[in-house]
Amino acid sequence: MKVPISWLKDYVDLTLSIEELAKRLTLAGMEVEHIEYYGVPGSDLVWDREKIVIAQIVEVRAHPNADRLVLADVDCGGAASAGTALHQVVTGAPNLFHLKGQGRLDQGPKVVFAKEGSVLYDGHEAGRVKMTLKPAKLRGVKSDSMVCSEKELGLSDEHEGILLLDEDAPIGMPAADYLGDAVLDIAILPNVARAASILGVAREVAALTGQPLKQPLYELHGTGPQVNEGVKVEILDPDLCPRFTATIVRDVKIAPSPYWLRRRLRLAGQRPISNLVDVSNYVMFDVGQPIHTFDYDKLLKRAQARGDDRPTIIVRRAKTGERMTTLDNVERELNSENLMICDALGPIGVGGVMGGLETEIDDHTTNVLIEAANFNFINIRKTTQQLKLPSEAASRFGRGLHPAMAPRGNIRAAILIQQLAGGTIDTGLLDNYANPAETVTVTLPVAEVKRVLGFDLEVEKIAQILESLEFTAEITNQKHLHRAADAVPVSEIVVTVPDHRTDISGPHDLIEEIARIYGLDRIPLTALNDEMPPQRNNPSLAFEERARDLLVRVGLSEVVTYAMTTPQAEAKLLPGERPDDRPFVMIANPISAERSHLRHTLLAQLLEVAAANSRHHAQVALFSIDKVYLVTEDGPLPDEPRRLSLVLTGAREPESWTRAGGHESDRTALDFYDLKGAIEALLDGLHLDGAHYEPIEHPTYYPGRTARLVIDDRHIGVFGEVHPQVREGYDFPEQPVVAGEFDFEALMAVVPGVSRISDVPRFPALTEDLALIVEDKVPAEKVQATIMAAGADTALKRAQVFDVFKGEQIGVGKKSLAYRLTYQADHTLTDADVAKIREQIVKRLREELNAVLRG
Amino acid sequence: MIDQLSAIEQEALAALQAVNAKDALENWRVTYLGKKSPLMTALGDLGKLSREERPAIGKRGNEVKSALEAAYADRVEAIRKAELQHSLTAGALDVTLPGRPRSRGRLHPHTLILREMYAIWAEMGFQVYRARDVETDEYNFELLNIPPHHPARDMWDTFYTVTPGVILRTHTSPGQIHAMHEYCPQPIRVILPGMCYRYEQISASKGIQFLQMEGLAVGQHIRLGDLLGTMSEFSRRIFGPDRQTRFRASYFPFTEPSVEVDVSCANCGGTGCGVCKYTGWLEIAGAGMVHPTVLKNGGYDPAVHSGFAFGMGPERIAMLKWGISDIRYFWGNDLRFLEQF
Ligand SMILES: [Zn+2]
């Protein structure tokens, strides 16, 4: 909310500099996000106090050589009364042309006059470009000064004509004193609706600076007929409209508002329109109560059409299917949740949200009915959302206004309309207070203040803070019966909540006010000294972080992708297949078509990321550990298990001068076994053995280059070389892409809790090589397992494949596997010991796998 | 005969002077000290001499042998030194060439900043408690003192799912309720990291998905001063000892009193700059004393128990700490960004 300092001063004297005030307000929860200065120090354009002054135009004459220019004689005070100190200004301002040739003006307009040497913004340049006034000739007439537009002064972008001030602007006064200003832009939190007005901010300032609040007068001096002879008000739904007030002002004259009001509205961010409309807006900004004005004669005509002598305003829920055209000329269909302002003929406004077109004030309005009412804030919010009709009034009602504000706003509006547009106010205020708000009192035990804030505050100080915010605070010393007779009486403060607030219902609300006004910067900082809760390990998080570290250690980088994606994006992983038909968590209000469902897999987005990075990186090795979202039968909330996804693609080794022919094309590409190596490194780091890799078929992966990881009979995940058709769906260069996705929860479940460490062997190991030929279709894992089984309970400790060979020499459909066998025992092994074990192994290989030793 | 031995000695020593390499040295040794060398032959033939001649010639022969052996040993040492010297000079590498690159993986900055935060909070007794991303309206709002249509709901632009009452959590605060339900009536000190979702246009400072870290302390003697002290301790530890902390009154429906936590801007030292929008301060957290209604909803008696809660954006903290200009980098997954960590 924009708060002009000049307006704020209507209600409170300022004892701090603007910057200091902004700081205090910010700390007290009214964050000043920005200060805009106009003409005063702090502004980009500071108006010279000597050179830029208020002046009066005393005569407008024709320019001898130009039709589109005039000569204006300007009196800027001092010796001007003698008529000798008049300045001649050459100007093209269209809003002076009608005065041309009228001779000496009786009440010439007041303007801002800038003398030679003044620095102003150039009115003819786009944006804000500074210029210095220098003497010049304009079509043959000397000119060294000017009368200014708002744009030239930096007040607005208005440059249609010059700025015309109100009649009472004091001639000779520095413009900086009359027009200079600073505007605080304050972020209003949802709970400080009470401060969403100049008066509300002033109340805060008064409390924070110890100054009295200059309350406005809410006294109505009507001289016309009794208002209730002019209108009746019936409230049929007092739960939605607790209070409705009305006044009538007759014989008003629609005109532009005076400059002071237009200026204030503009500084507050509102475009001035005409006096009646401007008053509604002004009162809303001023005291916080939204106002609606009706053309009274239109209401009367509608009443007379039914034979009534006066309009009856009926506040009721809409009937289903009822229709009305709102001020913005849109016909709206209403339902029974919408509260309508009606007359006997039907709806004339959506209560608190927007008025109706038919009874709106217009340029011919002479009699005005002013409505200031109070509405249920929840209903206002529902209606605003349903009709998609956000308005300044609705946003204020939607935060919860106190019904006490309604008559105050109404009286302010009536007085102001009369002041600006003339006419007479009907006698009395029509006040239908169908559902009066109860006065709220809260008992605040003083000890509670200390319990929450942590330090002692004198009871008088507490009371004084509350009173500065217009609470009444009555200190009582309650002697509790169960206490010893000589015990210190327990102090309590009985607090009555002022009737501009709706946000206070318990002691906590008051303690917040006390902390805020006392100053958070004065509260002593302490360290927690309360009982320490039981400390617990978090194995799930620890496991996740361990896996991350292990993967980073083997050269993979972590990425994080969005939870929201689309089924189509994930279907790219299953070319030619039926798409994933498991239900997705679907977003009802997606921000874009690409983020409409919660993911089932990390892999689809990980491949996108890898492809994007492949454009500028020869080697891409990525992983992600994150949640997927699976709809379940068990309830409305999905399961959120974690997945681990990996993608590797590109050069196996980074480019380096140390490699012979270190060109990219010479380097070998990452393949299936690089990925498998990373997975094995992860499992090794997790001390997991007993992993099996089953060759399987999977639509995402290349046939024959796909494996399933199985540990303890649990399927952990599938990995392999990405199917060329899948790869084509992403923007990869021509190179293999290997990837996999694993059920991280299943992996966690099979990881042993603590792994035990063995002693380093004291005796030397013996190694020997064993090369054998088997059918090509025999998996290496099987050969390995057979060797280890044959050597079980012997000195055989390890068998490591170190060569795989296929070729004519060994026959078609065969392969040679060479193993390095390591023997280890708690004594020094002899060749004879080893020969015996080896014999067993060879026999078993021959019998079970039809393996033959290779020469 | 003695003259002959002296001649051998002279010749051998002269030849040794010319030897500069190991091979030549070995040749020299064979030639002059080998079994078939003139000297050894002469010494071997001693027995053929007369008894009178034998001692003098034998003595002279052994003198020559010792002299040649000593000279040989010196020469061996000299050549070894020379060769070492040579290899040390000739074997120089261009140490300014880059080393053989190792493929190094990186943790995502989310993980890095979270771990740093976990460690600081752990030392103050706050442990990680994680909760679900897809939540009910009840946990995300109602139990946190935000009834339907409450004006405070304007503070969160929510993603709804097609299942009524099921939303993507807009903050990690529902975890407060889960933690209270799990631990009541024990005291609590937890941090609740996690992904949150808001219906916002993506910009340099806001995203539709972001990390948040909530904190919750519940006990019997927890005061506002403890909250302020704890937050200021955290900000000193994450940003450095010179950073000032200030607290502004604020509003959150689930805390009261509520505060906003600012740290002094590191970029300008607090005098004001573009980074801090000329205020000298940067907002890092919202916090407050747990609202009595929320304590009650968690199962605690607000007349006996009190607590504080805070929420901060780890991405924002990482941005302030490491000078990251745009929150979208965290989601762009460009290795040119990630490799800088
Ligand atoms: Zn700064």
mmCIF file of C-alpha atoms in Angstrom, chain A residues 498-678:
data_model
loop_
_atom_site.group_PDB
_atom_site.id
_atom_site.type_symbol
_atom_site.label_atom_id
_atom_site.label_comp_id
_atom_site.label_asym_id
_atom_site.label_seq_id
_atom_site.Cartn_x
_atom_site.Cartn_y
_atom_site.Cartn_z
ATOM 1 C CA PRO A 498 -10.748 -1.608 20.051
ATOM 2 C CA ASP A 499 -13.476 -1.756 17.455
ATOM 3 C CA HIS A 500 -11.268 -1.334 14.425
ATOM 4 C CA ARG A 501 -9.662 -4.738 14.978
ATOM 5 C CA THR A 502 -10.877 -8.221 14.192
ATOM 6 C CA ASP A 503 -7.603 -10.077 14.691
ATOM 7 C CA ILE A 504 -7.404 -10.334 18.481
ATOM 8 C CA SER A 505 -8.963 -13.242 20.313
ATOM 9 C CA GLY A 506 -6.483 -14.520 22.871
ATOM 10 C CA PRO A 507 -3.453 -13.661 25.010
ATOM 11 C CA HIS A 508 -1.072 -14.745 22.227
ATOM 12 C CA ASP A 509 -2.456 -12.109 19.922
ATOM 13 C CA LEU A 510 -1.750 -9.480 22.564
ATOM 14 C CA ILE A 511 1.739 -10.774 23.272
ATOM 15 C CA GLU A 512 2.550 -10.400 19.597
ATOM 16 C CA GLU A 513 1.398 -6.769 19.732
ATOM 17 C CA ILE A 514 3.498 -6.173 22.832
ATOM 18 C CA ALA A 515 6.630 -7.680 21.233
ATOM 19 C CA ARG A 516 6.071 -5.730 18.044
ATOM 20 C CA ILE A 517 5.581 -2.337 19.599
ATOM 21 C CA TYR A 518 8.188 -2.844 22.325
ATOM 22 C CA GLY A 519 10.624 -3.632 19.526
ATOM 23 C CA LEU A 520 11.962 -7.022 18.485
ATOM 24 C CA ASP A 521 15.406 -5.436 18.404
ATOM 25 C CA ARG A 522 15.177 -4.931 22.174
ATOM 26 C CA ILE A 523 14.393 -8.523 23.059
ATOM 27 C CA PRO A 524 17.435 -10.253 24.578
ATOM 28 C CA LEU A 525 18.740 -13.180 22.538
ATOM 29 C CA THR A 526 19.026 -16.412 24.479
ATOM 30 C CA ALA A 527 20.160 -19.957 23.740
ATOM 31 C CA LEU A 528 17.821 -22.912 24.079
ATOM 32 C CA ASN A 529 18.195 -24.350 27.544
ATOM 33 C CA ASP A 530 15.135 -26.536 27.598
ATOM 34 C CA GLU A 531 15.278 -30.279 27.980
ATOM 35 C CA MET A 532 17.071 -31.917 25.032
ATOM 36 C CA PRO A 533 14.792 -34.339 23.196
ATOM 37 C CA PRO A 534 15.887 -37.925 22.584
ATOM 38 C CA GLN A 535 18.334 -37.881 19.675
ATOM 39 C CA ARG A 536 17.605 -40.350 16.905
ATOM 40 C CA ASN A 537 19.493 -41.695 13.913
ATOM 41 C CA ASN A 538 17.947 -41.250 10.507
ATOM 42 C CA PRO A 539 19.007 -44.397 8.598
ATOM 43 C CA SER A 540 16.954 -43.543 5.534
ATOM 44 C CA LEU A 541 18.665 -40.187 5.061
ATOM 45 C CA ALA A 542 22.075 -41.571 6.007
ATOM 46 C CA PHE A 543 21.723 -44.302 3.385
ATOM 47 C CA GLU A 544 20.710 -41.789 0.738
ATOM 48 C CA GLU A 545 23.704 -39.579 1.450
ATOM 49 C CA ARG A 546 26.035 -42.590 1.472
ATOM 50 C CA ALA A 547 24.808 -43.669 -1.949
ATOM 51 C CA ARG A 548 25.317 -40.132 -3.264
ATOM 52 C CA ASP A 549 28.894 -40.054 -2.029
ATOM 53 C CA LEU A 550 29.669 -43.474 -3.526
ATOM 54 C CA LEU A 551 28.312 -42.467 -6.932
ATOM 55 C CA VAL A 552 30.154 -39.155 -6.911
ATOM 56 C CA ARG A 553 33.323 -41.043 -6.052
ATOM 57 C CA VAL A 554 33.081 -43.055 -9.271
ATOM 58 C CA GLY A 555 32.662 -39.901 -11.312
ATOM 59 C CA LEU A 556 28.912 -39.390 -11.593
ATOM 60 C CA SER A 557 27.330 -35.996 -11.010
ATOM 61 C CA GLU A 558 24.058 -35.473 -9.210
ATOM 62 C CA VAL A 559 21.113 -33.725 -10.824
ATOM 63 C CA VAL A 560 17.656 -32.792 -9.541
ATOM 64 C CA THR A 561 14.600 -32.701 -11.775
ATOM 65 C CA TYR A 562 10.996 -31.571 -11.385
ATOM 66 C CA ALA A 563 8.425 -33.846 -9.800
ATOM 67 C CA MET A 564 5.903 -32.614 -12.339
ATOM 68 C CA THR A 565 6.062 -33.983 -15.868
ATOM 69 C CA THR A 566 3.653 -35.613 -18.318
ATOM 70 C CA PRO A 567 2.716 -39.223 -19.090
ATOM 71 C CA GLN A 568 3.728 -38.494 -22.701
ATOM 72 C CA ALA A 569 7.244 -37.544 -21.633
ATOM 73 C CA GLU A 570 7.556 -40.817 -19.749
ATOM 74 C CA ALA A 571 5.989 -42.828 -22.567
ATOM 75 C CA LYS A 572 9.077 -42.014 -24.635
ATOM 76 C CA LEU A 573 10.812 -44.717 -22.605
ATOM 77 C CA LEU A 574 8.438 -47.363 -23.992
ATOM 78 C CA PRO A 575 8.473 -47.063 -27.779
ATOM 79 C CA GLY A 576 5.867 -49.102 -29.564
ATOM 80 C CA GLU A 577 4.496 -50.304 -26.258
ATOM 81 C CA ARG A 578 1.257 -49.505 -24.580
ATOM 82 C CA PRO A 579 1.930 -46.461 -22.470
ATOM 83 C CA ASP A 580 2.237 -46.778 -18.726
ATOM 84 C CA ASP A 581 -1.361 -47.429 -17.692
ATOM 85 C CA ARG A 582 -0.846 -47.088 -13.965
ATOM 86 C CA PRO A 583 -2.692 -43.977 -12.775
ATOM 87 C CA PHE A 584 -0.731 -40.791 -12.227
ATOM 88 C CA VAL A 585 -1.196 -38.128 -9.582
ATOM 89 C CA MET A 586 -2.721 -35.471 -11.797
ATOM 90 C CA ILE A 587 -2.509 -31.746 -11.165
ATOM 91 C CA ALA A 588 -5.871 -30.003 -11.330
ATOM 92 C CA ASN A 589 -4.364 -26.601 -12.126
ATOM 93 C CA PRO A 590 -1.094 -27.255 -13.988
ATOM 94 C CA ILE A 591 1.047 -24.206 -14.654
ATOM 95 C CA SER A 592 1.869 -25.520 -18.124
ATOM 96 C CA ALA A 593 1.092 -28.487 -20.332
ATOM 97 C CA GLU A 594 4.583 -29.903 -19.651
ATOM 98 C CA ARG A 595 4.003 -30.080 -15.874
ATOM 99 C CA SER A 596 0.650 -31.765 -15.481
ATOM 100 C CA HIS A 597 1.340 -35.059 -13.667
ATOM 101 C CA LEU A 598 3.689 -36.323 -10.979
ATOM 102 C CA ARG A 599 6.400 -38.598 -12.297
ATOM 103 C CA HIS A 600 6.552 -42.385 -12.178
ATOM 104 C CA THR A 601 10.206 -42.454 -13.129
ATOM 105 C CA LEU A 602 13.303 -40.299 -12.862
ATOM 106 C CA LEU A 603 14.784 -41.754 -16.017
ATOM 107 C CA ALA A 604 12.820 -39.819 -18.633
ATOM 108 C CA GLN A 605 13.931 -36.443 -17.280
ATOM 109 C CA LEU A 606 17.443 -37.699 -16.582
ATOM 110 C CA LEU A 607 17.822 -38.669 -20.253
ATOM 111 C CA GLU A 608 16.663 -35.180 -21.238
ATOM 112 C CA VAL A 609 19.254 -33.638 -18.959
ATOM 113 C CA ALA A 610 21.980 -35.946 -20.286
ATOM 114 C CA ALA A 611 21.092 -35.138 -23.888
ATOM 115 C CA ALA A 612 21.158 -31.401 -23.195
ATOM 116 C CA ASN A 613 24.554 -31.665 -21.535
ATOM 117 C CA SER A 614 25.937 -33.833 -24.353
ATOM 118 C CA ARG A 615 25.826 -30.756 -26.551
ATOM 119 C CA HIS A 616 28.720 -29.205 -24.657
ATOM 120 C CA HIS A 617 30.261 -32.112 -22.758
ATOM 121 C CA ALA A 618 32.134 -35.044 -24.360
ATOM 122 C CA GLN A 619 31.470 -37.144 -21.273
ATOM 123 C CA VAL A 620 28.199 -37.115 -19.362
ATOM 124 C CA ALA A 621 27.710 -39.277 -16.284
ATOM 125 C CA LEU A 622 24.722 -38.396 -14.133
ATOM 126 C CA PHE A 623 22.616 -39.781 -11.350
ATOM 127 C CA SER A 624 19.597 -38.715 -9.379
ATOM 128 C CA ILE A 625 18.067 -40.020 -6.165
ATOM 129 C CA ASP A 626 14.559 -38.724 -5.686
ATOM 130 C CA LYS A 627 10.930 -39.561 -5.144
ATOM 131 C CA VAL A 628 8.387 -40.892 -7.606
ATOM 132 C CA TYR A 629 4.661 -40.727 -6.904
ATOM 133 C CA LEU A 630 2.563 -43.844 -7.224
ATOM 134 C CA VAL A 631 -1.183 -43.828 -6.758
ATOM 135 C CA THR A 632 -2.321 -46.565 -4.399
ATOM 136 C CA GLU A 633 -5.551 -48.296 -3.596
ATOM 137 C CA ASP A 634 -5.066 -47.637 0.101
ATOM 138 C CA GLY A 635 -6.027 -44.008 0.286
ATOM 139 C CA PRO A 636 -6.071 -40.635 -1.422
ATOM 140 C CA LEU A 637 -2.353 -40.024 -0.923
ATOM 141 C CA PRO A 638 0.197 -41.646 -3.228
ATOM 142 C CA ASP A 639 3.207 -43.694 -2.197
ATOM 143 C CA GLU A 640 6.393 -41.691 -2.518
ATOM 144 C CA PRO A 641 9.196 -44.254 -2.860
ATOM 145 C CA ARG A 642 12.660 -43.177 -3.928
ATOM 146 C CA ARG A 643 14.382 -44.202 -7.118
ATOM 147 C CA LEU A 644 18.006 -44.117 -8.180
ATOM 148 C CA SER A 645 18.590 -43.382 -11.834
ATOM 149 C CA LEU A 646 21.878 -43.359 -13.746
ATOM 150 C CA VAL A 647 22.837 -42.250 -17.234
ATOM 151 C CA LEU A 648 26.273 -42.500 -18.868
ATOM 152 C CA THR A 649 27.153 -41.425 -22.350
ATOM 153 C CA GLY A 650 30.081 -40.083 -24.351
ATOM 154 C CA ALA A 651 33.806 -40.508 -24.069
ATOM 155 C CA ARG A 652 35.162 -42.928 -21.496
ATOM 156 C CA GLU A 653 38.073 -40.675 -20.694
ATOM 157 C CA PRO A 654 38.190 -36.942 -20.664
ATOM 158 C CA GLU A 655 40.176 -35.313 -23.439
ATOM 159 C CA SER A 656 43.858 -34.958 -22.536
ATOM 160 C CA TRP A 657 47.225 -34.340 -24.173
ATOM 161 C CA THR A 658 48.539 -37.413 -22.351
ATOM 162 C CA ARG A 659 46.556 -39.722 -24.581
ATOM 163 C CA ALA A 660 48.074 -40.560 -27.931
ATOM 164 C CA GLY A 661 45.867 -38.999 -30.594
ATOM 165 C CA GLY A 662 43.710 -37.293 -27.996
ATOM 166 C CA HIS A 663 40.996 -36.466 -30.518
ATOM 167 C CA GLU A 664 37.435 -37.018 -29.568
ATOM 168 C CA SER A 665 36.837 -39.416 -32.413
ATOM 169 C CA ASP A 666 39.675 -41.654 -31.218
ATOM 170 C CA ARG A 667 38.309 -42.084 -27.751
ATOM 171 C CA THR A 668 36.248 -45.080 -26.831
ATOM 172 C CA ALA A 669 32.675 -44.505 -25.752
ATOM 173 C CA LEU A 670 31.177 -45.334 -22.385
ATOM 174 C CA ASP A 671 29.261 -48.596 -22.652
ATOM 175 C CA PHE A 672 27.287 -51.173 -20.734
ATOM 176 C CA TYR A 673 30.268 -52.301 -18.718
ATOM 177 C CA ASP A 674 31.068 -48.758 -17.566
ATOM 178 C CA LEU A 675 27.569 -48.514 -16.152
ATOM 179 C CA LYS A 676 27.834 -51.938 -14.615
ATOM 180 C CA GLY A 677 31.170 -50.953 -13.098
ATOM 181 C CA ALA A 678 29.541 -47.931 -11.481
#
